[in-house]
Short mmCIF file of C-alpha atoms and ligand atoms in Angstrom, two decimals:
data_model
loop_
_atom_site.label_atom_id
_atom_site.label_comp_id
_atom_site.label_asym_id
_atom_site.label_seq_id
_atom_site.Cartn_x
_atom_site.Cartn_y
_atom_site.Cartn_z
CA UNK A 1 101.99 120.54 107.09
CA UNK A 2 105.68 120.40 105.92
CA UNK A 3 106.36 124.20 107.31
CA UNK A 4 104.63 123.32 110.47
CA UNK A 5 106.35 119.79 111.43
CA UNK A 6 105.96 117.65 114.31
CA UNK A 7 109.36 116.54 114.98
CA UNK A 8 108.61 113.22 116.93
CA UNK A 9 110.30 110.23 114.96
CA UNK A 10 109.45 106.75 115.23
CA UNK A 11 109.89 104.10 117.72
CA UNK A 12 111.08 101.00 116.44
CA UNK A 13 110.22 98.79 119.43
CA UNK A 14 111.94 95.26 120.13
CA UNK A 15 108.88 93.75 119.30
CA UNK A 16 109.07 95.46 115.89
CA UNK A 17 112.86 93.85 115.35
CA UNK A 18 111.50 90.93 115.84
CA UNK A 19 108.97 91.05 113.67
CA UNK A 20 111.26 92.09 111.01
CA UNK A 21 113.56 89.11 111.81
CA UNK A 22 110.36 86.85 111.64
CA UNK A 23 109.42 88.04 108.44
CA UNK A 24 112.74 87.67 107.25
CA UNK A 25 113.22 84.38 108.28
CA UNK A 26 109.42 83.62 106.35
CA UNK A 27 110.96 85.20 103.39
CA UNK A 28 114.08 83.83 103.23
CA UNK A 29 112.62 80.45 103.31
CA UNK A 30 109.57 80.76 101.31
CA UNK A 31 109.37 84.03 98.86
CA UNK A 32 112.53 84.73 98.07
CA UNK A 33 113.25 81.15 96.22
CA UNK A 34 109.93 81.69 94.30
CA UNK A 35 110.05 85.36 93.11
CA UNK A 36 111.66 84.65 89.58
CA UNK A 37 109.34 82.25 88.73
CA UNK A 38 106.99 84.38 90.14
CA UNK A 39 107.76 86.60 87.88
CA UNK A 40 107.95 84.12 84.78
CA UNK A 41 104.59 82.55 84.86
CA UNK A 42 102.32 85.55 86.31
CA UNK A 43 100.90 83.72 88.63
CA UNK A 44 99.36 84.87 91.46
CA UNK A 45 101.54 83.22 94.22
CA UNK A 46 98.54 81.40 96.04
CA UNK A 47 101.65 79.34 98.42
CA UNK A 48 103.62 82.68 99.46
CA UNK A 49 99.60 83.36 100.44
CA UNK A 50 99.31 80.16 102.54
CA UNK A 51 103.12 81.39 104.01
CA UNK A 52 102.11 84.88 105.23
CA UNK A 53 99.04 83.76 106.50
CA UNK A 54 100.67 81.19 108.64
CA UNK A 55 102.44 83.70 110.54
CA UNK A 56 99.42 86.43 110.31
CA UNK A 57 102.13 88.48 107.90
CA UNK A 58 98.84 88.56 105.47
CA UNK A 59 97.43 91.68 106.74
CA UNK A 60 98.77 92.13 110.36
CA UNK A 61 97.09 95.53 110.22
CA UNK A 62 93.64 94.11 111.55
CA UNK A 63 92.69 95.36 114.88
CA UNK A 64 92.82 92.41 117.32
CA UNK A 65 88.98 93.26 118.34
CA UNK A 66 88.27 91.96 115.02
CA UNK A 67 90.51 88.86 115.18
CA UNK A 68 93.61 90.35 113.84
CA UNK A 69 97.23 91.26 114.86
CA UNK A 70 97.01 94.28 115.91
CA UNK A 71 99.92 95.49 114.12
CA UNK A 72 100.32 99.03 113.85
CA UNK A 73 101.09 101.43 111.21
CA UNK A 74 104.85 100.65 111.52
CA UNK A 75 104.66 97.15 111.53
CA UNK A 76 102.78 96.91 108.22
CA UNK A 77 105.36 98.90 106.53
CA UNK A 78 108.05 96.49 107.87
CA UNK A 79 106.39 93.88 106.66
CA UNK A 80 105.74 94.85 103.25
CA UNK A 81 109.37 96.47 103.56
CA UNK A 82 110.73 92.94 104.33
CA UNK A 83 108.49 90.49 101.93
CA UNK A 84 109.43 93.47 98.52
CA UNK A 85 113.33 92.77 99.50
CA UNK A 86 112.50 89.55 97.53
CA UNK A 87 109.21 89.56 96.12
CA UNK A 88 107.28 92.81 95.10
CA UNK A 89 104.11 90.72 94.02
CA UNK A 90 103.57 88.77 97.07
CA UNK A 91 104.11 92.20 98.60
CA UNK A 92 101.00 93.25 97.44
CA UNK A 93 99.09 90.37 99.60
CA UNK A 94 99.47 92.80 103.16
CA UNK A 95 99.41 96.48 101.33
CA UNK A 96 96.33 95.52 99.05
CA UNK A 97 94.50 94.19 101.88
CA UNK A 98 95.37 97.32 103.96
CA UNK A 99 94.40 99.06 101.04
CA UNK A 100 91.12 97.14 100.53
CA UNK A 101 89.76 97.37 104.23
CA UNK A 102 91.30 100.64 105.11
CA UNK A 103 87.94 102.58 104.04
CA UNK A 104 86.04 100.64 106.60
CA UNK A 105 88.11 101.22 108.86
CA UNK A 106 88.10 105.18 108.11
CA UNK A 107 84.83 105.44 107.73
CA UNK A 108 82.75 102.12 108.39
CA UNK A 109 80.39 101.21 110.79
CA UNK A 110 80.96 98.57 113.92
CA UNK A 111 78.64 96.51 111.73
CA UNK A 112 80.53 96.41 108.59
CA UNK A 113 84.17 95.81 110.32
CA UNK A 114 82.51 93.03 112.45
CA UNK A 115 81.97 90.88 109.08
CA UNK A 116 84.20 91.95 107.41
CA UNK A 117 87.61 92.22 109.11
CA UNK A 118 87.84 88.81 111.04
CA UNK A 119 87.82 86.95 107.66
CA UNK A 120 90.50 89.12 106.48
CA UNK A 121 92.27 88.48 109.78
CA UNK A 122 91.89 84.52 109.21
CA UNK A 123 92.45 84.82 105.33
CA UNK A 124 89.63 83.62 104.28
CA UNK A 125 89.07 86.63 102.31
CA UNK A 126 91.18 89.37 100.61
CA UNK A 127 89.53 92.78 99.57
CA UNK A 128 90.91 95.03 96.86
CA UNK A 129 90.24 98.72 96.47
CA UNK A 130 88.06 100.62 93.42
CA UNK A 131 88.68 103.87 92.21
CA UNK A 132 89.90 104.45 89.75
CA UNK A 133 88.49 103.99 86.02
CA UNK A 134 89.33 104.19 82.41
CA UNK A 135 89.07 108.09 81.79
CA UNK A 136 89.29 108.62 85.51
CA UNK A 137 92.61 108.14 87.31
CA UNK A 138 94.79 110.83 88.73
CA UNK A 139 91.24 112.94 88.55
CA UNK A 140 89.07 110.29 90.27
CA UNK A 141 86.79 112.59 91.13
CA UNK A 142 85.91 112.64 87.48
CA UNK A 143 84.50 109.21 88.04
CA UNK A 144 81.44 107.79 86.08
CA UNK A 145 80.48 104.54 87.76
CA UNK A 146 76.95 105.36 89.28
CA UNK A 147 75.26 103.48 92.67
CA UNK A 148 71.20 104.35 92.08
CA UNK A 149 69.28 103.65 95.64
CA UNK A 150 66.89 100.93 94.70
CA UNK A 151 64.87 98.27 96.49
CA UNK A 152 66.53 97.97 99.91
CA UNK A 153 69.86 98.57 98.43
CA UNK A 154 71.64 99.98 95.62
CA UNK A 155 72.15 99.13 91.75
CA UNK A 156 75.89 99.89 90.64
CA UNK A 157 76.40 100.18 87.01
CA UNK A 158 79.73 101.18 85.30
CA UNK A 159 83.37 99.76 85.62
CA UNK A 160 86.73 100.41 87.60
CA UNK A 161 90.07 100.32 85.97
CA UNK A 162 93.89 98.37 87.06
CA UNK A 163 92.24 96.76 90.62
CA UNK A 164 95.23 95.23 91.78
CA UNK A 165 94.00 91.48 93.44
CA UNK A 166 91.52 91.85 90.95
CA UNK A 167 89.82 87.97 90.48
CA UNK A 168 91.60 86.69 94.23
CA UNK A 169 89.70 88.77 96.42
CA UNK A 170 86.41 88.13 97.52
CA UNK A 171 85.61 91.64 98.28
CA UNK A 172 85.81 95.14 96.81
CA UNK A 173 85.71 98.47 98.21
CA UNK A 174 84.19 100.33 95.47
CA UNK A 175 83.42 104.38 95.24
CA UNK A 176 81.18 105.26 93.20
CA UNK A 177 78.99 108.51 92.49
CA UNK A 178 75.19 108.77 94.08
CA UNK A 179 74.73 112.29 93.49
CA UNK A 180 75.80 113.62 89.83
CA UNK A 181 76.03 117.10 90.36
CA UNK A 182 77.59 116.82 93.69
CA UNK A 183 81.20 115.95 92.03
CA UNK A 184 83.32 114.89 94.80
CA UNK A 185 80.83 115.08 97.65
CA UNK A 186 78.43 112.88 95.50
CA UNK A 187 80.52 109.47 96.02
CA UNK A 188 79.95 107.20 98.26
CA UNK A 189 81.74 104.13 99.11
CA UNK A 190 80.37 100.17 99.01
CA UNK A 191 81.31 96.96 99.89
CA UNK A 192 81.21 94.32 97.02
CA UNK A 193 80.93 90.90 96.65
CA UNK A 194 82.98 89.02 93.86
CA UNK A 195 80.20 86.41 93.44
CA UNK A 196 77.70 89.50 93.50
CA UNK A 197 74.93 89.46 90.64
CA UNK A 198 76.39 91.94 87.92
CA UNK A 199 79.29 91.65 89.16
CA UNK A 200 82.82 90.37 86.52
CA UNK A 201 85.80 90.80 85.61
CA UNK A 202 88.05 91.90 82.89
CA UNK A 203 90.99 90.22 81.41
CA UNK A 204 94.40 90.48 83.05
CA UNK A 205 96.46 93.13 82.20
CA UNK A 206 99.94 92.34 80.38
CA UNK A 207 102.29 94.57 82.81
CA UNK A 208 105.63 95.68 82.86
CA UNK A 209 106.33 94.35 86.75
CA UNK A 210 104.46 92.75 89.31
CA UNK A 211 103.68 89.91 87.32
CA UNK A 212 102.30 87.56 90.19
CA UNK A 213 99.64 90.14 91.06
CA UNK A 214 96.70 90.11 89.18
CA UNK A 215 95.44 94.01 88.19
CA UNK A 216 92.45 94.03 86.22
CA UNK A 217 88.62 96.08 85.54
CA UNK A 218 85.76 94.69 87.29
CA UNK A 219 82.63 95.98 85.80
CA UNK A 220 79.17 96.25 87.14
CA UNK A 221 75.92 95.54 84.90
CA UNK A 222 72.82 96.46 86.89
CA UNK A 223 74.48 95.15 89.92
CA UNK A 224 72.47 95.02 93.35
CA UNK A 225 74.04 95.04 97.04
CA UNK A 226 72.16 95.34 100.15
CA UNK A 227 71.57 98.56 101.52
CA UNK A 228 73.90 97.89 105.05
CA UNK A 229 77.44 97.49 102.46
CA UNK A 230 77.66 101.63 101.97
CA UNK A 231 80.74 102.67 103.99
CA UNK A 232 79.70 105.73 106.05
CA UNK A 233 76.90 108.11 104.93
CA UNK A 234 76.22 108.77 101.49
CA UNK A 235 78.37 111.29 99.64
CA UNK A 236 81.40 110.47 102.35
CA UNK A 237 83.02 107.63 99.70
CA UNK A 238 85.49 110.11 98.26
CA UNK A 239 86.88 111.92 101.44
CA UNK A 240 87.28 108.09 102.81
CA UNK A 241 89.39 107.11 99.63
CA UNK A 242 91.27 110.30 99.91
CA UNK A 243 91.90 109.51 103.68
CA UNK A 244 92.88 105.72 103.20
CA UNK A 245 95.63 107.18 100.70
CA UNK A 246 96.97 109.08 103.47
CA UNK A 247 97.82 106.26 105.42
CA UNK A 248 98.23 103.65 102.50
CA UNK A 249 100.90 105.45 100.73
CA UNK A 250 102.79 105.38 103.55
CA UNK A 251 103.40 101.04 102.76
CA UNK A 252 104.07 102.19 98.86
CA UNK A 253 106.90 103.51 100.65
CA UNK A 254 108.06 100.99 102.19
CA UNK A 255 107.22 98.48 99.31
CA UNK A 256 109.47 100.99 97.32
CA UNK A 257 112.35 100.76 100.48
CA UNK A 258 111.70 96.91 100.22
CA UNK A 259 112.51 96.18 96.54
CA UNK A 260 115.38 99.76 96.40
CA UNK A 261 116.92 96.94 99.70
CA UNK A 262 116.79 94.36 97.11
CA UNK A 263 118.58 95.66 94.48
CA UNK A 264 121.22 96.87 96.99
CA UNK A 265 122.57 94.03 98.57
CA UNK A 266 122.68 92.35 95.15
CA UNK A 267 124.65 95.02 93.59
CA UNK A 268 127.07 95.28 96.54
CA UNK A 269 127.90 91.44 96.57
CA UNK A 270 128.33 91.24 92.67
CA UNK A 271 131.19 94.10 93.07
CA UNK A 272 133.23 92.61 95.33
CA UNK A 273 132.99 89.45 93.33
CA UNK A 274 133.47 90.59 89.96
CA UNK A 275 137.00 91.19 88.49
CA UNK A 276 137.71 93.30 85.93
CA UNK A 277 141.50 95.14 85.11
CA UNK A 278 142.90 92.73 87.54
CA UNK A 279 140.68 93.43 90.87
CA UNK A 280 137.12 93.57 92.11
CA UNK A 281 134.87 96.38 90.29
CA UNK A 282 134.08 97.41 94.28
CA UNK A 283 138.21 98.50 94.28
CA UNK A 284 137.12 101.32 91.88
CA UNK A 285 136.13 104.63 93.39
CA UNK A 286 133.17 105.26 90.29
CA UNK A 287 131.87 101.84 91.88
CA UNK A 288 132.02 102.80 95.23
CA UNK A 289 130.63 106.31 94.92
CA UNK A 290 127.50 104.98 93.03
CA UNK A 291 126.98 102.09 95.58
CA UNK A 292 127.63 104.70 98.44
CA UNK A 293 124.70 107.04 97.16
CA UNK A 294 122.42 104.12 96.46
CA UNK A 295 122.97 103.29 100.25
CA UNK A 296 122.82 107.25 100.99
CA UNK A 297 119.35 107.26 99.44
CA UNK A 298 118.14 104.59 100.59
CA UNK A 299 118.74 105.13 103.91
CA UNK A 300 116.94 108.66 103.73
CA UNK A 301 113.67 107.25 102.16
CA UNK A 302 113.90 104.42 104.85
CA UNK A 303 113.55 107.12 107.71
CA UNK A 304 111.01 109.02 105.88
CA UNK A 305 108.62 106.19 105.30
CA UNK A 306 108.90 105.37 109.36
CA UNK A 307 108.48 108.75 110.22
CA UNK A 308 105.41 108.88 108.32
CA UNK A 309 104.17 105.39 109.35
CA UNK A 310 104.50 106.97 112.85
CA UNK A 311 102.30 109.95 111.79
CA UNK A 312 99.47 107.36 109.96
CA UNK A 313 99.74 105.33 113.38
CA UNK A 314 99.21 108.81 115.78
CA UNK A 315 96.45 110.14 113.03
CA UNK A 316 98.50 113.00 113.03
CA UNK A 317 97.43 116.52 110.92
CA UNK A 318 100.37 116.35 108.58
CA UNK A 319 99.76 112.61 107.72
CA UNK A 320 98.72 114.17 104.41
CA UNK A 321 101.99 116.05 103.85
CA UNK A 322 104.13 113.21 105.17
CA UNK A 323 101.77 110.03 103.25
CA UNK A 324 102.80 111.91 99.72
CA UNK A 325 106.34 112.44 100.73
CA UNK A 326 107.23 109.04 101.76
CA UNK A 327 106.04 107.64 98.88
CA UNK A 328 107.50 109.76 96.43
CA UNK A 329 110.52 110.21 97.96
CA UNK A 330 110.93 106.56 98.40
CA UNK A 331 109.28 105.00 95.01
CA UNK A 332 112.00 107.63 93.08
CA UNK A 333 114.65 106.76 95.11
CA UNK A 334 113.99 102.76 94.21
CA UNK A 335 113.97 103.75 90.31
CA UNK A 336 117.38 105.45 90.97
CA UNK A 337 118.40 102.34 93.32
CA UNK A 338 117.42 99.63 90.69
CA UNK A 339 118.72 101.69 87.24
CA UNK A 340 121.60 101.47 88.97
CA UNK A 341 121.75 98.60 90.17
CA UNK A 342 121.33 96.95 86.62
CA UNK A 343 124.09 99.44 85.58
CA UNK A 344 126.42 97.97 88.61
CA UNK A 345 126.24 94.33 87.23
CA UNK A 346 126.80 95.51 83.86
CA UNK A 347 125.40 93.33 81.10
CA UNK A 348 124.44 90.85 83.36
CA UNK A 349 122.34 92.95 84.89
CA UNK A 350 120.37 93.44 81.72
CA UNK A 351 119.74 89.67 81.89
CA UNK A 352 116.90 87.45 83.57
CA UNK A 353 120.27 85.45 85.54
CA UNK A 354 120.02 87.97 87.81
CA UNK A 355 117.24 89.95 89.83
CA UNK A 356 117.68 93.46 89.15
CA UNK A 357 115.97 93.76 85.84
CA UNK A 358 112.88 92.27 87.80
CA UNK A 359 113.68 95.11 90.54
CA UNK A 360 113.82 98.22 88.22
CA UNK A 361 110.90 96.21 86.01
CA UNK A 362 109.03 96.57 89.42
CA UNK A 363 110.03 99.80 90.97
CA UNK A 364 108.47 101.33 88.51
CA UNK A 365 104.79 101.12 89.30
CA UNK A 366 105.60 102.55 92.75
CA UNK A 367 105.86 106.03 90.66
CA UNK A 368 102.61 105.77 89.41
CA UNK A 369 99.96 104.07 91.73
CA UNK A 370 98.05 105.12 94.81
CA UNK A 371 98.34 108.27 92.91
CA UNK A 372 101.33 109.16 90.64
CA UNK A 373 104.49 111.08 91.56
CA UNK A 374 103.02 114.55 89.97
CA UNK A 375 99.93 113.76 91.84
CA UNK A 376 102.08 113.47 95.13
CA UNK A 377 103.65 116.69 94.37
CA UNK A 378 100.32 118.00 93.60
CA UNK A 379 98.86 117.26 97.19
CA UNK A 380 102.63 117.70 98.80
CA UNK A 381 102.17 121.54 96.99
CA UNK A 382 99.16 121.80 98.40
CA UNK A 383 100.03 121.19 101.78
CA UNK A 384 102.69 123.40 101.55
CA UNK A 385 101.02 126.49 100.00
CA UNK A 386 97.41 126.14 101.75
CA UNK A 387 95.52 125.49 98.77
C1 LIG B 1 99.55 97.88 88.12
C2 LIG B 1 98.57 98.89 88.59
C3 LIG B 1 97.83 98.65 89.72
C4 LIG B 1 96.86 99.56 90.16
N1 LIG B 1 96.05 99.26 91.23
C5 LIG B 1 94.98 100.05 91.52
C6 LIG B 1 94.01 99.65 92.49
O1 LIG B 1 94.13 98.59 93.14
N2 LIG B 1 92.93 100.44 92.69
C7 LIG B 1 92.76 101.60 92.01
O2 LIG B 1 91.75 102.27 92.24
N3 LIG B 1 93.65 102.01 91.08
C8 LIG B 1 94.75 101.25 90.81
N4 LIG B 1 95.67 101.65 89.86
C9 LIG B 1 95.45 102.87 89.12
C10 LIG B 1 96.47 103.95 89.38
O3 LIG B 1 96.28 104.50 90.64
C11 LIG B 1 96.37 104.96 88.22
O4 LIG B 1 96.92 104.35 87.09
C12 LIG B 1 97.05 106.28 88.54
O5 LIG B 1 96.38 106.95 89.56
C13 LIG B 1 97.16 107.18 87.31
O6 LIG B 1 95.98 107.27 86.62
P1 LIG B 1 95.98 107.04 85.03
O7 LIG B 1 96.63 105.72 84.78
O8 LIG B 1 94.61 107.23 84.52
O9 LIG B 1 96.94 108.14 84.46
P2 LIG B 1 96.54 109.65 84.03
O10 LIG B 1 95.76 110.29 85.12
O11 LIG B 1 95.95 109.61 82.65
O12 LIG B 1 97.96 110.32 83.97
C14 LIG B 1 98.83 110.22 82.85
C15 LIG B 1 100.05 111.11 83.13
O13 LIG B 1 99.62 112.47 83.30
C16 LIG B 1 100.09 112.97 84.54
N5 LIG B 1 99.11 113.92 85.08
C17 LIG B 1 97.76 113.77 85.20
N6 LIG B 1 97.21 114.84 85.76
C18 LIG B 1 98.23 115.71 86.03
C19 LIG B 1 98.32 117.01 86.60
N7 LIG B 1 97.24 117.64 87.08
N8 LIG B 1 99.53 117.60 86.68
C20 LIG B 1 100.64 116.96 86.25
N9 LIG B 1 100.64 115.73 85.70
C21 LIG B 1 99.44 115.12 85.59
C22 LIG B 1 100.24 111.74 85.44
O14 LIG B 1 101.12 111.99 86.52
C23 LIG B 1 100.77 110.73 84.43
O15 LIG B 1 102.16 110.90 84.29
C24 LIG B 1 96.68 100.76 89.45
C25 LIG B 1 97.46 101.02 88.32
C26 LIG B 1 98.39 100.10 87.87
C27 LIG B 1 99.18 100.39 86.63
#
């Protein structure tokens, strides 16, 4: 709790420099010369895929027991960090699969993460993660979608709004509610299948950002999964959603650090290069100020999100506090970042020549998923007061 702070920071290792380095190096080579047209077409980016999964920068968050990486909390972020610098879509490849398998990991059993995780690990699979719906987002305990117990297993019926990876993943982490009058202790959380009976999809979404990754409803019609895919006991589902947003919100940060990085270094090379009045726009002090508090910002939101990737690592109490901070922080500091970033290049920022329309275009959704900013200050307030 924020008036009760551990003060331990994080420890970015040498191994974790290199791993940035490698993942810069990846990106340099293969994101960052694809992101525009990334961005043009909307479509999902199944070679940046191919790229991060060569180097296990897919979901590096796997356990190595089940095949994975290993990498810890820390590492994810730097690697989402790194790939949003250029790409905020292909971004979403390691934090939705965190996302996706981070409830079995919470709360599964050794059964579920042995089939599961390993084909995450080799990328043969991606999961995505279901909770929210049409009339139920920031109060997803509201939810409708219903899982009846039923011959061996259980029949889901209802749908789930904006599932980002939506129609590319092969699984689903889905809450849904088994006991009506329970509210939130009446959810429970299921693995399912995208080629699952009952089981479709919805049509793409037209967004403002993120246009190379697919968000869309999937919707369950008398849909029946085996009784082994529940995720912990019944009535569990929407403490382990609540939980995985601790630590998951925690890589919006960093996704938010990643594309506010972005914008940056763009801005700060077109000022020294552009002349206006005779000299370089960087000569005047109204340039320099604004470029000195995006870096001021920046830097801040940088140290929060690895101070709070260290807490989601060590499991530690305030994780809750610190998860809704570093996301917040960081996802309003990248709107600032980006706004002005487009305001640094002047009207050419306002054009598709340059990136930083696509930045600010993408910043934006940082604000409002894994829980919007009032719904960060919501649990931050809660944290704070006791309640
Ligand atoms: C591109 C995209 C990808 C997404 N991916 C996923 C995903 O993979 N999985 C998933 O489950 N969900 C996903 N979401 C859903 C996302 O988490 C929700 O959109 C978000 O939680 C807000 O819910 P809502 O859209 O229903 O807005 P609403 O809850 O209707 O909120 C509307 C406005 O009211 C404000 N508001 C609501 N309640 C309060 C309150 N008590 N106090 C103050 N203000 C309040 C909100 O902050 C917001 O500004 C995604 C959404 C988008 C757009």
């Amino acid at each position: 709790m924020a008036g009760n702070m551990d003060f331990q920071q994080f420890n970015l290792t040498d191994e974790h420099q290199a791993l940035r380095e490698a993942v810069r190096a990846l990106v340099t080579d293969k994101i960052a010369p694809r992101a525009a047209e990334v961005d043009e077409t909307g479509e999902f980016p199944w070679d940046v895929y191919e790229a991060l999964r060569g180097s296990g920068f897919h979901a590096i968050h796997i356990p190595e027991e089940y095949g994975g990486e290993g990498g810890d909390a820390l590492a994810a972020c730097l690697v989402i960090e790194e790939v949003a610098r250029a790409c905020t879509s292909s971004s979403l490849i390691p934090a939705v699969n965190k996302l996706g398998t981070m409830p079995l990991l919470v709360g599964g059993d050794e059964a579920l993460l042995k089939t599961y995780l390993p084909q995450v690990a080799s990328g043969e699979a991606m999961f995505s993660y279901a909770l929210s719906e049409r009339e139920a987002g920031s109060d997803a305990a509201s939810m409708k979608t219903r899982a009846v117990a039923s011959r061996d297993g259980w029949v889901l019926n209802g749908q789930k709004s904006w599932i980002t990876n939506a129609g590319v993943s092969s699984y689903y982490t889905v809450m849904a509610v088994t006991d009506p009058d329970a509210r939130a202790r009446g959810i429970s959380a299921f693995v399912v299948h995208a080629d699952d009976p009952g089981f479709s999809l919805g049509t793409p979404e037209r967004k403002l950002g993120i246009h190379g990754s697919p968000t869309r409803e999937i919707l369950f019609d008398d849909c029946w999964i085996p009784e082994d895919r529940i995720v912990g006991a019944p009535g569990t589902g929407f403490q382990t959603a609540m939980a995985t947003l601790d630590h998951t919100r925690v890589t919006i940060g960093a996704q938010a650090v990643g594309i506010a990085q972005g914008a940056l270094d763009v801005a700060a090379a077109y000022v020294k290069d552009r002349q206006q009045f005779g000299k370089p726009i960087a000569a005047f002090q109204g340039i320099q100020f604004m470029i000195a508090d995006m870096a001021m910002k920046l830097e801040a939101a940088r140290q929060l999100v690895y101070v709070a990737a260290a807490k989601s690592e060590r499991q530690d109490p305030d994780l809750t506090f610190f998860g809704a901070a570093a996301k917040c922080f960081a996802s309003d500091v990248a709107m600032e970042i980006t706004t002005d970033a487009v305001q640094a290049l002047g009207g050419a920022g306002y054009t598709r020549d340059w990136p930083v329309e696509r930045y600010m275009r993408d910043a934006k959704i940082t604000q409002i998923y894994e829980g919007t900013n009032q719904v960060q200050r919501i649990v931050m307030a809660k944290q704070v007061l006791g309640r």
